[in-house]
Coordinates of C-alpha atoms in Angstrom, one line a residue:
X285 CA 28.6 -80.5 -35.1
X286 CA 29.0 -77.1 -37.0
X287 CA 25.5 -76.5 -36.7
X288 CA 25.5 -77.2 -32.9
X289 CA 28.1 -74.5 -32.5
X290 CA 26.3 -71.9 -34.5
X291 CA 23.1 -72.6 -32.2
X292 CA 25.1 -72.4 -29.3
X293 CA 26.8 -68.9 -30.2
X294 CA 23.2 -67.9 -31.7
X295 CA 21.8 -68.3 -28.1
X296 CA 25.2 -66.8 -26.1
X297 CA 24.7 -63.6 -28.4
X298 CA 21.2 -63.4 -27.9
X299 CA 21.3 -63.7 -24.3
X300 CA 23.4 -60.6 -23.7
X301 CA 20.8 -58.8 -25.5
X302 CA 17.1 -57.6 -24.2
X303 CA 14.4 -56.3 -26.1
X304 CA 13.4 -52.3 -24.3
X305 CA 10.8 -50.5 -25.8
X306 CA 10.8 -52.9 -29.3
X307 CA 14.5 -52.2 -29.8
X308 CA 17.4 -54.4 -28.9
X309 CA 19.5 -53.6 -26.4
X310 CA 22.6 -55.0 -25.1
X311 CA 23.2 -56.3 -22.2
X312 CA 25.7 -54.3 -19.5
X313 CA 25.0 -51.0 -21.2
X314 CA 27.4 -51.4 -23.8
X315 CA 25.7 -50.3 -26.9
X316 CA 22.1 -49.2 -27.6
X317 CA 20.1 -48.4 -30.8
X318 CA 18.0 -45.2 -28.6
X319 CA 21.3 -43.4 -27.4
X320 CA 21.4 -42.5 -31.5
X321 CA 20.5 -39.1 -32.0
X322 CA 17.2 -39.2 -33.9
X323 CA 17.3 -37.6 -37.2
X324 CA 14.3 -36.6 -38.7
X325 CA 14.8 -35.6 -42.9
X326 CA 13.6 -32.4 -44.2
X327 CA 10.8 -33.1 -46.7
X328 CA 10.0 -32.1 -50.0
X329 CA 6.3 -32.3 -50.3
X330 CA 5.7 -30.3 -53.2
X331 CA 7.8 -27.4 -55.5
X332 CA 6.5 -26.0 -59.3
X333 CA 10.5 -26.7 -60.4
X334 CA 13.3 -28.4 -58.6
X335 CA 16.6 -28.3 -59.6
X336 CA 20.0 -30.0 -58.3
X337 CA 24.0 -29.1 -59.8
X338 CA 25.3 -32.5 -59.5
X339 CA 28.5 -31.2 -60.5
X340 CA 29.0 -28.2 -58.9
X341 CA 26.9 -28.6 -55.2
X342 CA 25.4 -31.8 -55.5
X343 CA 23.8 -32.0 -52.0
X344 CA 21.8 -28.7 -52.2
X345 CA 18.6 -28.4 -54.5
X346 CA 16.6 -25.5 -55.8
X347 CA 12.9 -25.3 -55.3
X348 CA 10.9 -22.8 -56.8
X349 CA 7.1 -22.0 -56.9
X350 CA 4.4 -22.8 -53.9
X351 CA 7.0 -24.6 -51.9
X352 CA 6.3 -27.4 -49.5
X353 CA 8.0 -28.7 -46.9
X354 CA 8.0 -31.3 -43.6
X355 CA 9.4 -32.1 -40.9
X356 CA 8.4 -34.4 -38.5
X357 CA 5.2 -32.7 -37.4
X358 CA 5.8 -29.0 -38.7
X359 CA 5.0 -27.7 -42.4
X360 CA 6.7 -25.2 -43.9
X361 CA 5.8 -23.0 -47.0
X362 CA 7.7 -20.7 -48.9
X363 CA 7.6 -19.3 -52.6
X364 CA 11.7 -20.4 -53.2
X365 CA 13.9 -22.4 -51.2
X366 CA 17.1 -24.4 -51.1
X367 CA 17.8 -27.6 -49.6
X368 CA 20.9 -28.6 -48.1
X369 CA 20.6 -32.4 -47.5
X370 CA 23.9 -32.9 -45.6
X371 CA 22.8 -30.0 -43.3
X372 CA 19.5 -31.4 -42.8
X373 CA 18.4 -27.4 -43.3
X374 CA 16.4 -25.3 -45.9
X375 CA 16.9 -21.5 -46.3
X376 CA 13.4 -19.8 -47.5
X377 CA 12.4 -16.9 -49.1
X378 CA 9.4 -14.7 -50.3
X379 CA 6.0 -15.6 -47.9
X380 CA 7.4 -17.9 -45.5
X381 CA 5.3 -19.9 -43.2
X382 CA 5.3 -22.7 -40.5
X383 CA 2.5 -24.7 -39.2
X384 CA 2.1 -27.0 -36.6
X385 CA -1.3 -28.1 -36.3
X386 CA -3.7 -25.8 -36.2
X387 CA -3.1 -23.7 -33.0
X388 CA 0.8 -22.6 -34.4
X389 CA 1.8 -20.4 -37.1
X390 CA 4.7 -18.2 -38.0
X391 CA 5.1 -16.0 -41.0
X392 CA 8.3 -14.3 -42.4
X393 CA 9.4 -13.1 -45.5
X394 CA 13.0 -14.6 -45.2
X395 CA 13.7 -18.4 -42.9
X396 CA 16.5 -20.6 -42.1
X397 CA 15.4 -23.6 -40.4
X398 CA 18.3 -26.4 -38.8
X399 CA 16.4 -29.6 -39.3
X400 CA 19.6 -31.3 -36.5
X401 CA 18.7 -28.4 -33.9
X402 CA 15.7 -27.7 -34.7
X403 CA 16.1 -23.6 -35.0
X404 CA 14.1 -21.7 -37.6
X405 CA 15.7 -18.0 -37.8
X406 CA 12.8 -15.7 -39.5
X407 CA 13.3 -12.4 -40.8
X408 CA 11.6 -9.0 -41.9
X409 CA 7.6 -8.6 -41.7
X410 CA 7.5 -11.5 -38.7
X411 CA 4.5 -13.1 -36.9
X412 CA 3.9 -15.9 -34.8
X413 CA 0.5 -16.4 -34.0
X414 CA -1.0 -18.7 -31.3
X415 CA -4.7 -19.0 -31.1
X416 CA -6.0 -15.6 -29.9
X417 CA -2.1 -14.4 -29.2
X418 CA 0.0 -12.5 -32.0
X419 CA 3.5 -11.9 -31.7
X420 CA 4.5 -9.3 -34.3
X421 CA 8.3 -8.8 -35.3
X422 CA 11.5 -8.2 -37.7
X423 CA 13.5 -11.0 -36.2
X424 CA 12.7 -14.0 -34.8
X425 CA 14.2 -17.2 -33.6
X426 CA 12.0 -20.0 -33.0
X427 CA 13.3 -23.3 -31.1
X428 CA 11.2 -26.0 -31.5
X429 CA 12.4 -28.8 -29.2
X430 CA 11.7 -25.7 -26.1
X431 CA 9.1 -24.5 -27.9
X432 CA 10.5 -21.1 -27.6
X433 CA 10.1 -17.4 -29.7
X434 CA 12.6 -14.9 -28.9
X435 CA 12.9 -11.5 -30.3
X436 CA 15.9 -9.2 -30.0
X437 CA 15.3 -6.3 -32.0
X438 CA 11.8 -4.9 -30.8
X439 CA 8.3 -6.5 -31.2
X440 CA 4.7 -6.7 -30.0
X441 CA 2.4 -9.1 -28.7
X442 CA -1.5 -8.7 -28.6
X443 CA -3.7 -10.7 -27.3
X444 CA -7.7 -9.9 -26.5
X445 CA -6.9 -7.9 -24.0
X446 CA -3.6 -6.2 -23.9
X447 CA -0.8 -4.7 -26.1
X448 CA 2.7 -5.8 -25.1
X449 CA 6.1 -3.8 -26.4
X450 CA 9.7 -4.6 -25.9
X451 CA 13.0 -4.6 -27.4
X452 CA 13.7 -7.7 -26.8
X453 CA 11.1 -10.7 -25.4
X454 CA 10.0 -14.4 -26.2
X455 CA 7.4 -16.2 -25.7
X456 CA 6.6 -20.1 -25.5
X457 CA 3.2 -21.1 -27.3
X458 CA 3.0 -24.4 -24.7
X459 CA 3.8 -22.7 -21.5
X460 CA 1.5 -19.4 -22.8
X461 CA 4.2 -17.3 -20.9
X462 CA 5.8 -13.9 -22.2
X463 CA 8.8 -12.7 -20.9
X464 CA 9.9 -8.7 -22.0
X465 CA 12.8 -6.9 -21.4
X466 CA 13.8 -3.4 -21.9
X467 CA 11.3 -0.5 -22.6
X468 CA 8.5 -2.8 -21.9
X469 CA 4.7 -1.2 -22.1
X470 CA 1.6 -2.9 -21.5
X471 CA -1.5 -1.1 -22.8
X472 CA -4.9 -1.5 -21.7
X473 CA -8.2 0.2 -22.7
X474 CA -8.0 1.0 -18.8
X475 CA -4.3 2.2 -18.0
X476 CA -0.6 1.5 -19.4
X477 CA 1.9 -0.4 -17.6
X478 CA 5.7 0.2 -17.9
X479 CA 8.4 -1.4 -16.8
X480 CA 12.0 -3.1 -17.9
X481 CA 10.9 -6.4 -17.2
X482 CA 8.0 -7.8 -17.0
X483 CA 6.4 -12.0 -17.7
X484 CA 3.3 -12.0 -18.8
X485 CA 0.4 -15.4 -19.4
X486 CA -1.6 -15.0 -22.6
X487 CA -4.3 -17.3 -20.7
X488 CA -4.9 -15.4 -16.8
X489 CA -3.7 -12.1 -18.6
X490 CA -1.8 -11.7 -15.2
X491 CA 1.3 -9.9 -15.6
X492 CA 4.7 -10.3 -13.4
X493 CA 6.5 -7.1 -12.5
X494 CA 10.3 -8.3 -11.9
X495 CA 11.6 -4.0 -11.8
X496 CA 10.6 -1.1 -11.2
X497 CA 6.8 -0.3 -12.8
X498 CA 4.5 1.7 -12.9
X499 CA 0.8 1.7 -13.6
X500 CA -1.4 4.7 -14.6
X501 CA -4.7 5.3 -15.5
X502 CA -6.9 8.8 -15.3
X503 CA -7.6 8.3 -11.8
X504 CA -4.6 6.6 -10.0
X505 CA -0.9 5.9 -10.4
X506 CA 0.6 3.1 -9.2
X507 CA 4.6 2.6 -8.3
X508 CA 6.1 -0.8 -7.6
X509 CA 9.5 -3.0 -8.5
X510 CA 7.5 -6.0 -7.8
X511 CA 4.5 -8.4 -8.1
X512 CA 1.8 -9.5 -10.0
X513 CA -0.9 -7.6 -11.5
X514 CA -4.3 -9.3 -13.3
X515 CA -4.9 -6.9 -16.1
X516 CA -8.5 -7.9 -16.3
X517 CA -9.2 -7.9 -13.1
X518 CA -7.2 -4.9 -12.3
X519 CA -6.3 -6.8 -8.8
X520 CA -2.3 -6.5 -7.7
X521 CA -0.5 -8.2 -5.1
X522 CA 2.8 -5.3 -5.2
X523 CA 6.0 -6.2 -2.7
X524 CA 9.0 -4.0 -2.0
X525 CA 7.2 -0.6 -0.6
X526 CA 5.1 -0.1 -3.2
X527 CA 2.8 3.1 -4.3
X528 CA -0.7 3.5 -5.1
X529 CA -1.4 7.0 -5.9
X530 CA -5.2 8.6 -5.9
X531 CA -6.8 12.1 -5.7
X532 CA -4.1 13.2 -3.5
X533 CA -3.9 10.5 -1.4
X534 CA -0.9 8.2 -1.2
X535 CA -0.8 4.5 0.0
X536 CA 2.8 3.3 0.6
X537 CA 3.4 -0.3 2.1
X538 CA 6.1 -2.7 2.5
X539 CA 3.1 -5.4 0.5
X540 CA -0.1 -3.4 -0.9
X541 CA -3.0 -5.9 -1.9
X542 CA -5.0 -3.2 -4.7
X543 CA -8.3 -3.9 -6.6
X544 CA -8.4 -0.8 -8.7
X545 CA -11.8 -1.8 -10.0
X546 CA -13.6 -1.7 -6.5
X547 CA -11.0 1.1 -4.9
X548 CA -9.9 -1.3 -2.6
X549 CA -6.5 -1.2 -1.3
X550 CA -4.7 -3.2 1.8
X551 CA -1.1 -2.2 2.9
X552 CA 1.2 -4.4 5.2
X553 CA 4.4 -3.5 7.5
X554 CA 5.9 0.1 7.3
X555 CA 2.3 1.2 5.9
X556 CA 1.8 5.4 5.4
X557 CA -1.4 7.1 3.9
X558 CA -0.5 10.4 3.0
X559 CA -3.2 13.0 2.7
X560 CA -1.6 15.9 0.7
X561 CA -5.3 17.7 0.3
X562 CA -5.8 17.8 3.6
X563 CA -2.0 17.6 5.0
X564 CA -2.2 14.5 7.4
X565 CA -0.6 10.7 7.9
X566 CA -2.0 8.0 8.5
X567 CA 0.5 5.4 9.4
X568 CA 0.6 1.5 10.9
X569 CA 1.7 -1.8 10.0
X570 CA -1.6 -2.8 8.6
X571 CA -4.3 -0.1 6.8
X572 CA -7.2 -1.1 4.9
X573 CA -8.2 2.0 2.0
X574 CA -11.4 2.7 0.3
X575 CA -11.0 5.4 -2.7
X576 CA -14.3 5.6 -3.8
X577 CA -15.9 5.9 -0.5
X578 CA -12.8 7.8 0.9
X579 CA -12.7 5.4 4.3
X580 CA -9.8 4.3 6.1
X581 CA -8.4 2.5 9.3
X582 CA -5.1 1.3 10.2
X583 CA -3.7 -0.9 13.1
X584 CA -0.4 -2.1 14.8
X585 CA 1.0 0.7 16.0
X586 CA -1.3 3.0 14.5
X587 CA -0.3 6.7 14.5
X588 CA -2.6 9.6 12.8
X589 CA 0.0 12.7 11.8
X590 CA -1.2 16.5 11.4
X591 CA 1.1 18.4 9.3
X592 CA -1.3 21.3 8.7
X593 CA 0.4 24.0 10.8
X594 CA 4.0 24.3 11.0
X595 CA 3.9 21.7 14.6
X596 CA 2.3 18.3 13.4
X597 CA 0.2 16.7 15.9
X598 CA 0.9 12.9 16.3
X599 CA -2.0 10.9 17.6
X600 CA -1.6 6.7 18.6
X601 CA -4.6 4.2 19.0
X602 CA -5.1 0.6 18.9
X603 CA -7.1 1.5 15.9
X604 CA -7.8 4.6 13.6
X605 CA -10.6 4.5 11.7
X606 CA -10.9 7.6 8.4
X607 CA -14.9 7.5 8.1
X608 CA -16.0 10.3 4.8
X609 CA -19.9 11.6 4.7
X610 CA -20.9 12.6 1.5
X611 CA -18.1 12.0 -0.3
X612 CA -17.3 13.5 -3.5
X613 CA -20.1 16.5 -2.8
X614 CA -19.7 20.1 -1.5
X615 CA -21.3 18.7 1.9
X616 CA -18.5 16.1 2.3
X617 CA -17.4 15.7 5.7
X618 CA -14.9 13.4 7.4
X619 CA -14.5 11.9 11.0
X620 CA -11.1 10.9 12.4
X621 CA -12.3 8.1 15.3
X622 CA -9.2 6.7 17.6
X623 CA -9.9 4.4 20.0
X624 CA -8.6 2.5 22.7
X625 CA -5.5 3.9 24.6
X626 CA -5.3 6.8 23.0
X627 CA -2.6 9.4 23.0
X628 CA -1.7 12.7 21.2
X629 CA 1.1 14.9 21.1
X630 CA 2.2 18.1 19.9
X631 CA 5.2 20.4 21.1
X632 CA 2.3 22.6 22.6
X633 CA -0.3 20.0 23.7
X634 CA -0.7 16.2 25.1
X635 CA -3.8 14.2 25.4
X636 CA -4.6 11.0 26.1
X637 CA -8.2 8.9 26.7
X638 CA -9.9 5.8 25.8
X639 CA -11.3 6.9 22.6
X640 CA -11.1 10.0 20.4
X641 CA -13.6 11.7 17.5
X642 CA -12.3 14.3 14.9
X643 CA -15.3 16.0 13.4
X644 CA -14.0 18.2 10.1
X645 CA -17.9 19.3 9.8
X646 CA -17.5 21.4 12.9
X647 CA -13.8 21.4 13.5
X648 CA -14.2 19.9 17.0
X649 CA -11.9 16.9 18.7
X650 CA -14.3 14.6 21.6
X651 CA -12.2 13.0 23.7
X652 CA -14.3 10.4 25.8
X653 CA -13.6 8.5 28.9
X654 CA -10.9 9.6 31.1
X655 CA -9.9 12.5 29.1
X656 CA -6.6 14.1 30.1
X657 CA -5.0 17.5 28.2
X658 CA -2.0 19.3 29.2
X659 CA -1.0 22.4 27.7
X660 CA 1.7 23.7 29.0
X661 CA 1.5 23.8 32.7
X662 CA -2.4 23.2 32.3
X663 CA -4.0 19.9 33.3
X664 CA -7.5 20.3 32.1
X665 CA -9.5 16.7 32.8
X666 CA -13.4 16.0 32.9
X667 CA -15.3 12.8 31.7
X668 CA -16.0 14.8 28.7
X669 CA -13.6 17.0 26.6
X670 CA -14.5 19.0 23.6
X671 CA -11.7 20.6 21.6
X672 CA -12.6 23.1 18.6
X673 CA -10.5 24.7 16.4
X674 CA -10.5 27.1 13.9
X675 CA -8.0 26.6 10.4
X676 CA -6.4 23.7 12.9
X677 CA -5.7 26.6 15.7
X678 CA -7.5 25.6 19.0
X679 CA -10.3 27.8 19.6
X680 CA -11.9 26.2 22.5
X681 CA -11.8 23.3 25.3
X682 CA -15.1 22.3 26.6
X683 CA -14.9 20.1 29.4
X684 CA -18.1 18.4 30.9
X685 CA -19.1 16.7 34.2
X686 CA -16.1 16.6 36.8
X687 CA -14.4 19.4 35.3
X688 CA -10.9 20.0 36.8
X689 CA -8.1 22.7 35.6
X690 CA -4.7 22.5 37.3
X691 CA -2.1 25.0 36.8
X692 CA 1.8 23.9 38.2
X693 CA 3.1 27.2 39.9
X694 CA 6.1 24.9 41.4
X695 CA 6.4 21.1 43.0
X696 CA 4.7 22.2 45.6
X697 CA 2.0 25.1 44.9
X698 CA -1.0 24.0 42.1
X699 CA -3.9 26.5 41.2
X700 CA -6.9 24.4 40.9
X701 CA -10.6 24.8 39.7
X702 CA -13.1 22.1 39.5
X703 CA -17.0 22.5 38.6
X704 CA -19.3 21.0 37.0
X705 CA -18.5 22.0 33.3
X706 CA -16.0 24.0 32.2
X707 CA -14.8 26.2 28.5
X708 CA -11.1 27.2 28.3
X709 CA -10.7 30.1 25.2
X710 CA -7.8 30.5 23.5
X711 CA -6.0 33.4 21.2
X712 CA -2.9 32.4 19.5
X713 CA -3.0 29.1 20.5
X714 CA -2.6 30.1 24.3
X715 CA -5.1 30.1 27.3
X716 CA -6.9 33.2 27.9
X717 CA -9.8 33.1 29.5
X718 CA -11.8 30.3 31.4
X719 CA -15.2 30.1 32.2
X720 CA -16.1 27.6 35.0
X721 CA -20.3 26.8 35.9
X722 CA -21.6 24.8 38.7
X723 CA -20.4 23.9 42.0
X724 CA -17.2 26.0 41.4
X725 CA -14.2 25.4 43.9
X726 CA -10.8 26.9 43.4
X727 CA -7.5 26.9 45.3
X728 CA -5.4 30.3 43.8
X729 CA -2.0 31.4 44.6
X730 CA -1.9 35.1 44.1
X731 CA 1.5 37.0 42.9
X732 CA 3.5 39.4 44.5
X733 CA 4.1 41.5 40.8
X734 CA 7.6 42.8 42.5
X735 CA 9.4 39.9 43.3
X736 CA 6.7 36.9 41.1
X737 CA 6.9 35.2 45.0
X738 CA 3.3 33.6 45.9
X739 CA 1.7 35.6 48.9
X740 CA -0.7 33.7 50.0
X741 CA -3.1 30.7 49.5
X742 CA -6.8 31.6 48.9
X743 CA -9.7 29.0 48.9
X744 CA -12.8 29.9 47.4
X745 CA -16.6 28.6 46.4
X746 CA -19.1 29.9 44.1
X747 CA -21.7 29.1 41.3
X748 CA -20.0 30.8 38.1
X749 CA -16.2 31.3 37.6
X750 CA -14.5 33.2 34.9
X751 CA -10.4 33.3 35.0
X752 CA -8.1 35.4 32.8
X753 CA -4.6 34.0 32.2
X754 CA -1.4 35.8 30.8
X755 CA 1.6 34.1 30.0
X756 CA 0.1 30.9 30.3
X757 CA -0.3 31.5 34.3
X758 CA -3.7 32.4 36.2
X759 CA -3.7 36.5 36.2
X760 CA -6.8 37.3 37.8
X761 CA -10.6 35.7 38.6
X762 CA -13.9 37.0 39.3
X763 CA -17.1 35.3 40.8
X764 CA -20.3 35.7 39.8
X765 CA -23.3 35.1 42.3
X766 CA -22.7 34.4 46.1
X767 CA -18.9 33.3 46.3
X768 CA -17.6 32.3 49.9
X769 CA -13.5 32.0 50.1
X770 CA -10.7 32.3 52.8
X771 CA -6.9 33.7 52.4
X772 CA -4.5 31.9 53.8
X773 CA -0.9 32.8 54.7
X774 CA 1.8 30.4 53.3
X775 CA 2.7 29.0 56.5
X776 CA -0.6 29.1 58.0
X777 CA -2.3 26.3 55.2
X778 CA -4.6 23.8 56.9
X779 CA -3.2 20.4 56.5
X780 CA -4.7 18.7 53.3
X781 CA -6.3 22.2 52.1
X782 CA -4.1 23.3 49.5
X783 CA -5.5 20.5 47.3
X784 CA -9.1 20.0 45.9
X785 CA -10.5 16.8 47.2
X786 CA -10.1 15.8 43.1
X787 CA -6.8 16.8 42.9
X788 CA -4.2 14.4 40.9
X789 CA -1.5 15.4 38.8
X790 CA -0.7 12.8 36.4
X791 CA 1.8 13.9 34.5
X792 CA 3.3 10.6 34.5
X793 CA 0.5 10.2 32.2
X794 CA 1.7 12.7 29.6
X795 CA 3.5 12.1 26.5
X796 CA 6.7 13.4 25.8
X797 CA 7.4 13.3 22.5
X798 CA 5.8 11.3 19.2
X799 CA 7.9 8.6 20.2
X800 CA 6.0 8.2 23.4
X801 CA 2.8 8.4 22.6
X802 CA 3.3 3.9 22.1
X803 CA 3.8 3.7 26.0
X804 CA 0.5 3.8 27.4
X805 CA 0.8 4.7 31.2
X806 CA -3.0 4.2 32.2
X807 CA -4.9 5.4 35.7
X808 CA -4.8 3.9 38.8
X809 CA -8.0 2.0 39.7
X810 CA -9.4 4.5 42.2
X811 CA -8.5 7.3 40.0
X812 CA -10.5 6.8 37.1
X813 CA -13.3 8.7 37.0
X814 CA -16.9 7.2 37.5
X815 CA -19.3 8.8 35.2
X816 CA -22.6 9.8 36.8
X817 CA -25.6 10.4 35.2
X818 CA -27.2 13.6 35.0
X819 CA -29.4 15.8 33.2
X820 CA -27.3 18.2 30.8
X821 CA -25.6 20.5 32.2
X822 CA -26.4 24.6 31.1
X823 CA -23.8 26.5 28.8
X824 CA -22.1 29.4 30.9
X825 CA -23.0 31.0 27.8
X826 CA -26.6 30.9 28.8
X827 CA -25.8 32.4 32.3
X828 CA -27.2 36.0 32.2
X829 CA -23.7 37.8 33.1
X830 CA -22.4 41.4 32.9
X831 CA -19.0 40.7 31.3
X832 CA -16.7 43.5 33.0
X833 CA -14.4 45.4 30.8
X834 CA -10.7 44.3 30.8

C-alpha cells in the first residue's frame, strides 16, 4: 500500500512538471531552472606562482608570472593578477590582453574585468584591435554582453583607410559601427573631416554626420550639419542647406547629392550657385553642377542673377543651362542659354522671349523668337534681338527682321519706327542714337522746346534712318536717300494713321520687378510674329553715309 502511494505522488509531481529545452520546468510558471542568472567562473588556466591568505582574505588569490585566464569564450593574459572568487572578478596588471577568437583583441597595461556583468575597465597604453580596425586609447571600457568599447578621455581609430579622433567615442566589433563625439576629425589621404559628432562603419567606410561638419580638401570645402559621406568613394548625400564650396563657386541646397571624385554635384529645394569670380546667381529648386567641366543648369523656378554692376539683372526660364568652352585655359568662354518663357529684369531694362543666349566670348545677349525689350519708355521688338555690352554696360541692341522701336510720349501719342533691321547705341547705359535700314516707316511727334507740348504729327518713309535721342526721348532724325513724309496737325490725324500697321504696345508683357518675372503673360495669337525667310539683311554700317556733325 505504501509503495502504491509513493507511485501515485511520484506521477502527480511529475505531471506538473515539463521537460523545455532539456531542463525541467514546472508547470503554471511557478519555478524554472533558466530564469537563474547564468554564472560563468573566472578561470585559472595557468600562473608561474599562486598564492591564497586563508587567514586574512581567503577568497582572493595571487597570481604571478605569464598569467592565464578564461571566461566562457574570452582569454585573458596578464603578467600579475588577483582573483576575487566571491566577486567573480580579476584585477590585472603589467601587459594585459583579451582574446576572443581570433578576430578580437584588447591590450592594456592595467584591467579590471566583472566576470557577473561582464565589464572589463582597461587602462593606460590601450588598444582594441578588430581585424583591419585599431582603436587606440588611455581608457577603455569594454562590455561584452553589447559588445561595446567606449572611450571617454580621447582616442583614435584607424582603419585602411581613414584616421578617426575624438574625445570621447566607442565602437562595437559585431555591428563594425563607430560613434565619436566632441572634437571629432577624420583624416584621409584626400581631405579631413571635422565635426562634433559623427558614426562611422569600419566595413563601407561611410561616415554619418549628425552636426555641423565640414569637409576640406585643396580643391573644395564642403559645409553641412547632416548626412552621410563614403570616404572612399568621396560620394555625399548632405541635408539641412548644405555647402559645397569650389574655385569660387558656391553650391547651397536644402539636399546636395556630391561626387567629389567626378565633380558632380546635384542640389534640391531653395538651391543657389553663387559665382563670386564672375559675380552672378544661379538659383532654382533643382540644379545639376559640373566642376571640372564648369557646366550648369537649374530648373523649377529657375532664376539667373547679375550682380556685376551696382543694379543686378534677374533673368527666369523654364530652364538655365551654364555651358563653359575651354575651360580651365586662357581661351575659356561661357554661354548662359535660357529657354522657354523667358523673362529679365533690371531697374533700367525688361525683356522677355522664348529663349535666350549669353555669349561671354563676345559679350552679346540673343534673344530669339518674339523678342520684347523695354528700356524706359522704349519698346524695341524684332524676330531677332542682339544685345552687346561692354564691362556688363549695354553697348548696343541689334534688332533683325520686323524691326519696331516705340517711344510712349503719353496714353495717347507713340513715336514709332519700324524697318527691316535696326541698331540702337547707347552711352551710359541710355539711348543715343538709332540707326534704322530697309523699308523705314516712322510716325514722330515733334516738340514745342517752349512749352515740351507736341505740335504736330509727321509721317514719314525712307530707305535709311538714323535718330538721336536726349533724355531718353526722340530729339531729332535724319533720312538718308529719297524720304517721302507728311505733317499733320494734331486735330487734323487721319483716322488709324497715328499708328504703324505693326504697332502694339505690350507692356502688359513687361516685368515689373524680380518678383514678376515667374508670371509669364505671353502674345496674343495674331500678334506673334511670323518669321519669314530671307536672305541676310546688310549692316547700316555698310551703307555708304556722310555722318553729319552733331
Amino acid at each position: 500500500m505504501k509503495a502504491l502511494q509513493f507511485f501515485l505522488l511520484c506521477l502527480f509531481g511529475f505531471s506538473l512538471m515539463s521537460m523545455v529545452n532539456g531542463e525541467w520546468q514546472m508547470l503554471g510558471g511557478q519555478w524554472s531552472t533558466d530564469q537563474e542568472p547564468k554564472k560563468v567562473r573566472i578561470d585559472l588556466l595557468y600562473a608561474d606562482e599562486a598564492v591564497a591568505d586563508q587567514n586574512k582574505r581567503p577568497d582572493v588569490q595571487v597570481l604571478r608570472g605569464s598569467v592565464k585566464l578564461k571566461h566562457d569564450s574570452m582569454y585573458m593574459y596578464c603578467d600579475s593578477a588577483l582573483i576575487f572568487e566571491k566577486l567573480n572578478s580579476v584585477e590585472a596588471f603589467g601587459n594585459c590582453r583579451m582574446e576572443q577568437g581570433d578576430t578580437l583583441f584588447i591590450y592594456g597595461d592595467y584591467m579590471y574585468y566583472d566576470g557577473i556583468t561582464q565589464l572589463a575597465k582597461l587602462r593606460e597604453n590601450v588598444r582594441l584591435i578588430n581585424r583591419e580596425t585599431e582603436l587606440e586609447t588611455d581608457s577603455l571600457d569594454y562590455d561584452r554582453i553589447n559588445d561595446l568599447g567606449y572611450y571617454f578621455d580621447g582616442g583614435t581609430l584607424r582603419d585602411t583607410v581613414n584616421v578617426l579622433t575624438s574625445v570621447l567615442g566607442e565602437y562595437s566589433p559585431s555591428t563594425k559601427l563607430a560613434v565619436f563625439e566632441y572634437n571629432v576629425e577624420l583624416v584621409n589621404p584626400q581631405f579631413t573631416l571635422t565635426s562634433e559628432d559623427l558614426t562611422y562603419n569600419t566595413v563601407t567606410k561611410i561616415a554619418t554626420i549628425n552636426s555641423e561638419a565640414e569637409i576640406v580638401n585643396e580643391q573644395s570645402h564642403i559645409y553641412t550639419n547632416s548626412g552621410i559621406y563614403n570616404t572612399v568613394t568621396e560620394r555625399g548625400e548632405l541635408f539641412n542647406r548644405s555647402v559645397v564650396v569650389n574655385e569660387g563657386r558656391r553650391l547651397t541646397g536644402d539636399t546636395l547629392l556630391y561626387d567629389r571624385q567626378h565633380g558632380f554635384g546635384e542640389a534640391f529645394g531653395n538651391v543657389a550657385l553663387n559665382d563670386t569670380v564672375n559675380k552672378n546667381i544661379l538659383t532654382g529648386d533643382y540644379c545639376f553642377y559640373d566642376e571640372l567641366k564648369e557646366n550648369a543648369f537649374a530648373t523649377r523656378r529657375a532664376v539667373a542673377v547679375d550682380y556685376s554692376q551696382g543694379d543686378s539683372l534677374f533673368l527666369h526660364g523654364d530652364t538655365l543651362r551654364l555651358v563653359t568652352f575651354y575651360p580651365k585655359t586662357d581661351s575659356a568662354y561661357r554661354e548662359m542659354r535660357a529657354y522657354y518663357k523667358v523673362r529679365a529684369y533690371r531697374s533700367d531694362i525688361q525683356a522677355v522671349c522664348d529663349s535666350l543666349v549669353v555669349n561671354s566670348k563676345d559679350s552679346c545677349m540673343t534673344m530669339y523668337r518674339d523678342p520684347v525689350l523695354w528700356h524706359g519708355e522704349e519698346q524695341l521688338l524684332g524676330e531677332l534681338v542682339k544685345v552687346y555690352s561692354n564691362d556688363s554696360t549695354i553697348e548696343r541692341a541689334h534688332i533683325i527682321n520686323q524691326a519696331l522701336a516705340i517711344e510712349r510720349f503719353d496714353s495717347a501719342h507713340y513715336n514709332q519706327v519700324m524697318g527691316k533691321e535696326m541698331i540702337a547705341h547707347f552711352e551710359g547705359g541710355e539711348i543715343k542714337e538709332t540707326e534704322v535700314n530697309g523699308n523705314v516707316l516712322t510716325i514722330y511727334h515733334p516738340i514745342d522746346e517752349k512749352d515740351s507740348t507736341i505740335i504736330v504729327m509727321v509721317y514719314a518713309e525712307g530707305s535709311y534712318l538714323r535718330m538721336f535721342m536726349k533724355d531718353r526721348k526722340m530729339d531729332k532724325g535724319m533720312f538718308v536717300g529719297k524720304t517721302t513724309g507728311t505733317a499733320y496737325p494734331l486735330d487734323q490725324v487721319p483716322a488709324g494713321k497715328d499708328r504703324l500697321a505693326a504697332f502694339v504696345w505690350f507692356d502688359y508683357m513687361r516685368p515689373q520687378g524680380k518678383d514678376d518675372i515667374f508670371d509669364w503673360r505671353g502674345k496674343p495669337a495674331d500678334q506673334v510674329l511670323k518669321k519669314v525667310e530671307r536672305e541676310s539683311t546688310g549692316s547700316p554700317r555698310n551703307v555708304r553715309v556722310r555722318h553729319s556733325r552733331r
